[in-house]
Amino acid sequence: MDARPGPREACWGMRAPPRQTFTRSTGAPRPGVSLGRAATVTAALIAGLWVQEGADQLVFQGQLDQFGIEPRAPGTFWHVLTAPFLHAGFGHLIANTVPLAVLTFMSALRGVARFLAALLLIVLIGGGLVWLLGRGGSVHLGASELVFGLLAYLLGVGWWERTPLAVGVAVAAFLLYGGILWGVLPANPAVSWEAHLFGFVGGLIAAAILHRKRPPTGLPR
């Protein structure tokens, strides 16, 4: 969670008032706390994906994949909430695990609540556009929608905030995974480039909504 230190007042020749001793608790989170929370949410997300896929393969024989996105199929729009967490086998999941873990950790460092809000926007916007505009007669699933969405989110945060930290994280994310951006182009018919493209769009929109600075109210325009 983001937190900003409260106003600090000083007066030459006067002792600071006793209440100043409480300002420490309203400051920015300690680095260790932020790292721990980011690591916890990352581990929980990855573990959840593996447990789900294990159950799908060993118990349901892959039947859970029917809850992927079927573009424009009546009554299936809610599948946008399940599709990014489903995979067509362990090979598919393995390919997504490392980039998703890295980008989740980098995103969650900014605050777990804000990360979860960004993830929800990516799922709803990206998945909604896949349902509306994706190829018919196909099922779209996999966490690559989240991978592209979180990459776009980090790039967008760097653009909107333009602080050294935000820009540095954006550059690091691009250097690590910028090469995957070719995946937004239609190439392999077995790969959902639509989920890649619209997940990326969802990430950019999430960054704009959550990090765009707005002018202070009450000032002349």
PDB file of C-alpha atoms in Angstrom:
ATOM      1  CA  MET A   1       0.000   0.000   0.000  1.00  0.00           C
ATOM      2  CA  ASP A   2       1.271   3.454  -0.832  1.00  0.00           C
ATOM      3  CA  ALA A   3       1.665   5.800   2.084  1.00  0.00           C
ATOM      4  CA  ARG A   4       3.069   9.256   2.267  1.00  0.00           C
ATOM      5  CA  PRO A   5       4.672  10.888   5.279  1.00  0.00           C
ATOM      6  CA  GLY A   6       2.601  13.510   7.042  1.00  0.00           C
ATOM      7  CA  PRO A   7       3.598  17.182   7.002  1.00  0.00           C
ATOM      8  CA  ARG A   8       6.717  17.934   9.002  1.00  0.00           C
ATOM      9  CA  GLU A   9       6.859  21.293  10.755  1.00  0.00           C
ATOM     10  CA  ALA A  10       9.968  22.869  12.259  1.00  0.00           C
ATOM     11  CA  CYS A  11      10.529  26.135  14.059  1.00  0.00           C
ATOM     12  CA  TRP A  12      14.027  27.411  14.803  1.00  0.00           C
ATOM     13  CA  GLY A  13      14.779  27.645  18.480  1.00  0.00           C
ATOM     14  CA  MET A  14      11.786  25.546  19.565  1.00  0.00           C
ATOM     15  CA  ARG A  15      11.587  21.914  20.566  1.00  0.00           C
ATOM     16  CA  ALA A  16       9.544  19.714  18.274  1.00  0.00           C
ATOM     17  CA  PRO A  17       6.162  18.883  19.780  1.00  0.00           C
ATOM     18  CA  PRO A  18       5.768  15.388  21.270  1.00  0.00           C
ATOM     19  CA  ARG A  19       3.316  14.313  18.565  1.00  0.00           C
ATOM     20  CA  GLN A  20       6.183  14.249  16.096  1.00  0.00           C
ATOM     21  CA  THR A  21       7.201  10.927  17.579  1.00  0.00           C
ATOM     22  CA  PHE A  22       4.176   9.360  15.885  1.00  0.00           C
ATOM     23  CA  THR A  23       4.999  10.464  12.337  1.00  0.00           C
ATOM     24  CA  ARG A  24       7.116   7.350  11.801  1.00  0.00           C
ATOM     25  CA  SER A  25       4.030   5.144  11.603  1.00  0.00           C
ATOM     26  CA  THR A  26       2.513   7.211   8.785  1.00  0.00           C
ATOM     27  CA  GLY A  27       5.595   7.122   6.584  1.00  0.00           C
ATOM     28  CA  ALA A  28       6.246   4.982   3.541  1.00  0.00           C
ATOM     29  CA  PRO A  29       6.231   1.216   4.107  1.00  0.00           C
ATOM     30  CA  ARG A  30       9.527  -0.311   5.079  1.00  0.00           C
ATOM     31  CA  PRO A  31      11.288  -2.022   2.141  1.00  0.00           C
ATOM     32  CA  GLY A  32      11.252  -5.380   3.873  1.00  0.00           C
ATOM     33  CA  VAL A  33       7.481  -5.192   4.362  1.00  0.00           C
ATOM     34  CA  SER A  34       6.874  -4.304   0.687  1.00  0.00           C
ATOM     35  CA  LEU A  35       9.178  -7.075  -0.507  1.00  0.00           C
ATOM     36  CA  GLY A  36       7.494  -9.582   1.775  1.00  0.00           C
ATOM     37  CA  ARG A  37       3.988  -8.700   0.641  1.00  0.00           C
ATOM     38  CA  ALA A  38       4.956  -8.735  -3.018  1.00  0.00           C
ATOM     39  CA  ALA A  39       6.626 -12.129  -2.598  1.00  0.00           C
ATOM     40  CA  THR A  40       3.590 -13.495  -0.756  1.00  0.00           C
ATOM     41  CA  VAL A  41       1.055 -12.431  -3.386  1.00  0.00           C
ATOM     42  CA  THR A  42       3.340 -13.721  -6.159  1.00  0.00           C
ATOM     43  CA  ALA A  43       3.739 -17.098  -4.482  1.00  0.00           C
ATOM     44  CA  ALA A  44      -0.017 -17.326  -3.850  1.00  0.00           C
ATOM     45  CA  LEU A  45      -0.881 -16.596  -7.479  1.00  0.00           C
ATOM     46  CA  ILE A  46       1.626 -19.061  -8.931  1.00  0.00           C
ATOM     47  CA  ALA A  47       0.743 -21.774  -6.408  1.00  0.00           C
ATOM     48  CA  GLY A  48      -2.943 -21.299  -7.171  1.00  0.00           C
ATOM     49  CA  LEU A  49      -2.339 -21.759 -10.895  1.00  0.00           C
ATOM     50  CA  TRP A  50      -0.368 -24.952 -10.344  1.00  0.00           C
ATOM     51  CA  VAL A  51      -2.895 -26.412  -7.923  1.00  0.00           C
ATOM     52  CA  GLN A  52      -5.717 -25.610 -10.322  1.00  0.00           C
ATOM     53  CA  GLU A  53      -3.944 -27.154 -13.320  1.00  0.00           C
ATOM     54  CA  GLY A  54      -2.995 -30.217 -11.304  1.00  0.00           C
ATOM     55  CA  ALA A  55      -6.628 -30.713 -10.324  1.00  0.00           C
ATOM     56  CA  ASP A  56      -7.757 -30.127 -13.906  1.00  0.00           C
ATOM     57  CA  GLN A  57      -5.357 -32.701 -15.333  1.00  0.00           C
ATOM     58  CA  LEU A  58      -5.530 -35.343 -12.605  1.00  0.00           C
ATOM     59  CA  VAL A  59      -9.131 -35.068 -11.425  1.00  0.00           C
ATOM     60  CA  PHE A  60     -11.181 -33.432 -14.190  1.00  0.00           C
ATOM     61  CA  GLN A  61      -9.187 -34.727 -17.194  1.00  0.00           C
ATOM     62  CA  GLY A  62      -8.921 -31.262 -18.687  1.00  0.00           C
ATOM     63  CA  GLN A  63     -12.632 -30.528 -18.537  1.00  0.00           C
ATOM     64  CA  LEU A  64     -12.085 -27.183 -16.832  1.00  0.00           C
ATOM     65  CA  ASP A  65     -10.700 -25.791 -20.073  1.00  0.00           C
ATOM     66  CA  GLN A  66     -14.291 -25.406 -21.270  1.00  0.00           C
ATOM     67  CA  PHE A  67     -14.383 -22.287 -19.100  1.00  0.00           C
ATOM     68  CA  GLY A  68     -12.029 -20.481 -21.441  1.00  0.00           C
ATOM     69  CA  ILE A  69     -13.300 -17.544 -23.467  1.00  0.00           C
ATOM     70  CA  GLU A  70     -15.551 -18.450 -26.398  1.00  0.00           C
ATOM     71  CA  PRO A  71     -15.946 -15.227 -28.388  1.00  0.00           C
ATOM     72  CA  ARG A  72     -19.536 -14.028 -28.608  1.00  0.00           C
ATOM     73  CA  ALA A  73     -20.946 -17.334 -27.327  1.00  0.00           C
ATOM     74  CA  PRO A  74     -24.192 -16.476 -25.500  1.00  0.00           C
ATOM     75  CA  GLY A  75     -24.069 -16.869 -21.753  1.00  0.00           C
ATOM     76  CA  THR A  76     -20.285 -17.312 -21.551  1.00  0.00           C
ATOM     77  CA  PHE A  77     -19.095 -13.757 -20.986  1.00  0.00           C
ATOM     78  CA  TRP A  78     -18.331 -14.578 -17.357  1.00  0.00           C
ATOM     79  CA  HIS A  79     -15.571 -16.880 -18.623  1.00  0.00           C
ATOM     80  CA  VAL A  80     -13.405 -13.772 -18.867  1.00  0.00           C
ATOM     81  CA  LEU A  81     -12.936 -14.223 -15.101  1.00  0.00           C
ATOM     82  CA  THR A  82     -11.699 -17.812 -15.375  1.00  0.00           C
ATOM     83  CA  ALA A  83      -9.853 -18.013 -18.702  1.00  0.00           C
ATOM     84  CA  PRO A  84      -6.563 -16.321 -17.626  1.00  0.00           C
ATOM     85  CA  PHE A  85      -6.143 -18.886 -14.835  1.00  0.00           C
ATOM     86  CA  LEU A  86      -6.618 -21.977 -17.020  1.00  0.00           C
ATOM     87  CA  HIS A  87      -4.009 -23.729 -19.169  1.00  0.00           C
ATOM     88  CA  ALA A  88      -3.991 -26.371 -21.886  1.00  0.00           C
ATOM     89  CA  GLY A  89      -1.631 -28.680 -20.007  1.00  0.00           C
ATOM     90  CA  PHE A  90       1.475 -28.321 -17.877  1.00  0.00           C
ATOM     91  CA  GLY A  91       3.654 -27.280 -20.818  1.00  0.00           C
ATOM     92  CA  HIS A  92       1.445 -24.249 -21.367  1.00  0.00           C
ATOM     93  CA  LEU A  93       1.580 -23.395 -17.671  1.00  0.00           C
ATOM     94  CA  ILE A  94       5.360 -23.807 -17.462  1.00  0.00           C
ATOM     95  CA  ALA A  95       5.826 -21.353 -20.342  1.00  0.00           C
ATOM     96  CA  ASN A  96       3.845 -18.704 -18.451  1.00  0.00           C
ATOM     97  CA  THR A  97       5.068 -19.317 -14.901  1.00  0.00           C
ATOM     98  CA  VAL A  98       8.397 -17.455 -14.832  1.00  0.00           C
ATOM     99  CA  PRO A  99       7.353 -14.273 -16.700  1.00  0.00           C
ATOM    100  CA  LEU A 100       4.115 -14.096 -14.722  1.00  0.00           C
ATOM    101  CA  ALA A 101       5.973 -14.503 -11.425  1.00  0.00           C
ATOM    102  CA  VAL A 102       8.558 -11.832 -12.275  1.00  0.00           C
ATOM    103  CA  LEU A 103       6.042  -9.285 -13.547  1.00  0.00           C
ATOM    104  CA  THR A 104       3.637  -9.960 -10.673  1.00  0.00           C
ATOM    105  CA  PHE A 105       6.405  -9.360  -8.133  1.00  0.00           C
ATOM    106  CA  MET A 106       7.511  -6.145  -9.856  1.00  0.00           C
ATOM    107  CA  SER A 107       3.915  -4.894 -10.009  1.00  0.00           C
ATOM    108  CA  ALA A 108       3.009  -5.861  -6.444  1.00  0.00           C
ATOM    109  CA  LEU A 109       5.955  -3.892  -5.064  1.00  0.00           C
ATOM    110  CA  ARG A 110       3.890  -0.742  -5.693  1.00  0.00           C
ATOM    111  CA  GLY A 111       1.253  -2.026  -3.264  1.00  0.00           C
ATOM    112  CA  VAL A 112      -0.811  -5.201  -3.154  1.00  0.00           C
ATOM    113  CA  ALA A 113      -4.192  -3.433  -3.275  1.00  0.00           C
ATOM    114  CA  ARG A 114      -3.228  -1.425  -6.344  1.00  0.00           C
ATOM    115  CA  PHE A 115      -1.784  -4.550  -7.983  1.00  0.00           C
ATOM    116  CA  LEU A 116      -5.023  -6.458  -7.418  1.00  0.00           C
ATOM    117  CA  ALA A 117      -7.000  -3.557  -8.893  1.00  0.00           C
ATOM    118  CA  ALA A 118      -4.728  -3.573 -11.954  1.00  0.00           C
ATOM    119  CA  LEU A 119      -5.073  -7.349 -12.299  1.00  0.00           C
ATOM    120  CA  LEU A 120      -8.868  -7.101 -12.188  1.00  0.00           C
ATOM    121  CA  LEU A 121      -8.881  -4.392 -14.856  1.00  0.00           C
ATOM    122  CA  ILE A 122      -6.615  -6.476 -17.091  1.00  0.00           C
ATOM    123  CA  VAL A 123      -8.877  -9.506 -16.689  1.00  0.00           C
ATOM    124  CA  LEU A 124     -12.082  -7.581 -17.366  1.00  0.00           C
ATOM    125  CA  ILE A 125     -10.862  -5.317 -20.175  1.00  0.00           C
ATOM    126  CA  GLY A 126      -8.563  -7.792 -21.888  1.00  0.00           C
ATOM    127  CA  GLY A 127     -10.927 -10.725 -21.566  1.00  0.00           C
ATOM    128  CA  GLY A 128     -13.941  -8.628 -22.498  1.00  0.00           C
ATOM    129  CA  LEU A 129     -12.293  -7.512 -25.741  1.00  0.00           C
ATOM    130  CA  VAL A 130     -11.298 -11.099 -26.543  1.00  0.00           C
ATOM    131  CA  TRP A 131     -14.898 -12.196 -26.034  1.00  0.00           C
ATOM    132  CA  LEU A 132     -16.155  -9.361 -28.205  1.00  0.00           C
ATOM    133  CA  LEU A 133     -13.551  -9.346 -30.991  1.00  0.00           C
ATOM    134  CA  GLY A 134     -11.686 -12.668 -30.847  1.00  0.00           C
ATOM    135  CA  ARG A 135     -11.838 -15.406 -33.458  1.00  0.00           C
ATOM    136  CA  GLY A 136     -15.056 -17.363 -33.308  1.00  0.00           C
ATOM    137  CA  GLY A 137     -15.116 -21.119 -33.021  1.00  0.00           C
ATOM    138  CA  SER A 138     -12.128 -21.131 -30.647  1.00  0.00           C
ATOM    139  CA  VAL A 139     -11.426 -21.198 -26.915  1.00  0.00           C
ATOM    140  CA  HIS A 140      -8.965 -18.661 -25.506  1.00  0.00           C
ATOM    141  CA  LEU A 141      -7.266 -19.397 -22.190  1.00  0.00           C
ATOM    142  CA  GLY A 142      -3.965 -18.974 -20.404  1.00  0.00           C
ATOM    143  CA  ALA A 143      -2.079 -16.555 -18.168  1.00  0.00           C
ATOM    144  CA  SER A 144      -0.305 -14.977 -21.142  1.00  0.00           C
ATOM    145  CA  GLU A 145      -3.128 -12.418 -21.070  1.00  0.00           C
ATOM    146  CA  LEU A 146      -1.899 -11.463 -17.603  1.00  0.00           C
ATOM    147  CA  VAL A 147       1.756 -11.504 -18.678  1.00  0.00           C
ATOM    148  CA  PHE A 148       1.139  -9.042 -21.502  1.00  0.00           C
ATOM    149  CA  GLY A 149      -1.190  -7.017 -19.307  1.00  0.00           C
ATOM    150  CA  LEU A 150       1.293  -6.658 -16.450  1.00  0.00           C
ATOM    151  CA  LEU A 151       4.117  -5.787 -18.841  1.00  0.00           C
ATOM    152  CA  ALA A 152       1.948  -3.020 -20.307  1.00  0.00           C
ATOM    153  CA  TYR A 153       0.957  -1.940 -16.797  1.00  0.00           C
ATOM    154  CA  LEU A 154       4.579  -1.461 -15.725  1.00  0.00           C
ATOM    155  CA  LEU A 155       5.391   0.408 -18.930  1.00  0.00           C
ATOM    156  CA  GLY A 156       2.316   2.572 -18.418  1.00  0.00           C
ATOM    157  CA  VAL A 157       3.226   3.349 -14.815  1.00  0.00           C
ATOM    158  CA  GLY A 158       6.625   4.547 -16.008  1.00  0.00           C
ATOM    159  CA  TRP A 159       4.964   6.797 -18.572  1.00  0.00           C
ATOM    160  CA  TRP A 160       2.346   8.276 -16.264  1.00  0.00           C
ATOM    161  CA  GLU A 161       4.452   8.746 -13.132  1.00  0.00           C
ATOM    162  CA  ARG A 162       7.810   9.513 -14.764  1.00  0.00           C
ATOM    163  CA  THR A 163       9.676   9.169 -11.481  1.00  0.00           C
ATOM    164  CA  PRO A 164      13.157   7.618 -11.525  1.00  0.00           C
ATOM    165  CA  LEU A 165      11.862   4.493  -9.771  1.00  0.00           C
ATOM    166  CA  ALA A 166       8.849   4.011 -12.048  1.00  0.00           C
ATOM    167  CA  VAL A 167      10.904   4.614 -15.202  1.00  0.00           C
ATOM    168  CA  GLY A 168      13.637   2.288 -13.947  1.00  0.00           C
ATOM    169  CA  VAL A 169      11.144  -0.505 -13.312  1.00  0.00           C
ATOM    170  CA  ALA A 170       9.562   0.051 -16.732  1.00  0.00           C
ATOM    171  CA  VAL A 171      12.946  -0.147 -18.436  1.00  0.00           C
ATOM    172  CA  ALA A 172      13.830  -3.311 -16.509  1.00  0.00           C
ATOM    173  CA  ALA A 173      10.512  -4.930 -17.466  1.00  0.00           C
ATOM    174  CA  PHE A 174      11.008  -4.018 -21.113  1.00  0.00           C
ATOM    175  CA  LEU A 175      14.568  -5.361 -21.174  1.00  0.00           C
ATOM    176  CA  LEU A 176      13.419  -8.619 -19.608  1.00  0.00           C
ATOM    177  CA  TYR A 177      10.268  -9.246 -21.616  1.00  0.00           C
ATOM    178  CA  GLY A 178       9.959  -6.643 -24.346  1.00  0.00           C
ATOM    179  CA  GLY A 179      10.693  -9.340 -26.910  1.00  0.00           C
ATOM    180  CA  ILE A 180       7.336 -10.993 -26.276  1.00  0.00           C
ATOM    181  CA  LEU A 181       5.541  -8.025 -27.816  1.00  0.00           C
ATOM    182  CA  TRP A 182       5.781  -9.753 -31.185  1.00  0.00           C
ATOM    183  CA  GLY A 183       3.115 -12.044 -29.743  1.00  0.00           C
ATOM    184  CA  VAL A 184       0.433  -9.409 -30.301  1.00  0.00           C
ATOM    185  CA  LEU A 185       0.638 -10.151 -34.038  1.00  0.00           C
ATOM    186  CA  PRO A 186      -1.304 -13.010 -35.632  1.00  0.00           C
ATOM    187  CA  ALA A 187       1.177 -15.745 -36.478  1.00  0.00           C
ATOM    188  CA  ASN A 188       0.508 -19.181 -35.002  1.00  0.00           C
ATOM    189  CA  PRO A 189      -3.207 -20.050 -35.231  1.00  0.00           C
ATOM    190  CA  ALA A 190      -2.845 -22.162 -32.083  1.00  0.00           C
ATOM    191  CA  VAL A 191      -1.789 -19.100 -30.080  1.00  0.00           C
ATOM    192  CA  SER A 192      -4.301 -16.508 -28.910  1.00  0.00           C
ATOM    193  CA  TRP A 193      -2.667 -13.339 -30.171  1.00  0.00           C
ATOM    194  CA  GLU A 194      -5.955 -11.640 -29.333  1.00  0.00           C
ATOM    195  CA  ALA A 195      -5.448 -12.376 -25.622  1.00  0.00           C
ATOM    196  CA  HIS A 196      -1.911 -11.001 -25.902  1.00  0.00           C
ATOM    197  CA  LEU A 197      -3.016  -7.838 -27.675  1.00  0.00           C
ATOM    198  CA  PHE A 198      -6.075  -7.096 -25.573  1.00  0.00           C
ATOM    199  CA  GLY A 199      -4.306  -8.041 -22.343  1.00  0.00           C
ATOM    200  CA  PHE A 200      -1.693  -5.438 -23.264  1.00  0.00           C
ATOM    201  CA  VAL A 201      -4.434  -2.881 -23.927  1.00  0.00           C
ATOM    202  CA  GLY A 202      -5.986  -3.711 -20.559  1.00  0.00           C
ATOM    203  CA  GLY A 203      -2.656  -3.155 -18.823  1.00  0.00           C
ATOM    204  CA  LEU A 204      -2.202   0.261 -20.399  1.00  0.00           C
ATOM    205  CA  ILE A 205      -5.708   1.294 -19.380  1.00  0.00           C
ATOM    206  CA  ALA A 206      -5.128   0.027 -15.839  1.00  0.00           C
ATOM    207  CA  ALA A 207      -1.956   2.124 -15.570  1.00  0.00           C
ATOM    208  CA  ALA A 208      -3.781   5.217 -16.828  1.00  0.00           C
ATOM    209  CA  ILE A 209      -6.657   4.738 -14.387  1.00  0.00           C
ATOM    210  CA  LEU A 210      -4.541   3.957 -11.338  1.00  0.00           C
ATOM    211  CA  HIS A 211      -1.474   6.139 -11.886  1.00  0.00           C
ATOM    212  CA  ARG A 212      -2.420   9.092 -14.039  1.00  0.00           C
ATOM    213  CA  LYS A 213      -1.878  12.289 -12.104  1.00  0.00           C
ATOM    214  CA  ARG A 214      -4.898  14.564 -11.974  1.00  0.00           C
ATOM    215  CA  PRO A 215      -4.746  18.324 -11.462  1.00  0.00           C
ATOM    216  CA  PRO A 216      -5.510  19.531  -7.916  1.00  0.00           C
ATOM    217  CA  THR A 217      -9.105  20.631  -7.378  1.00  0.00           C
ATOM    218  CA  GLY A 218      -9.979  24.190  -6.502  1.00  0.00           C
ATOM    219  CA  LEU A 219      -7.211  25.788  -8.572  1.00  0.00           C
ATOM    220  CA  PRO A 220      -7.757  28.135 -11.529  1.00  0.00           C
ATOM    221  CA  ARG A 221      -7.728  26.372 -14.882  1.00  0.00           C
TER     222      ARG A 221
END
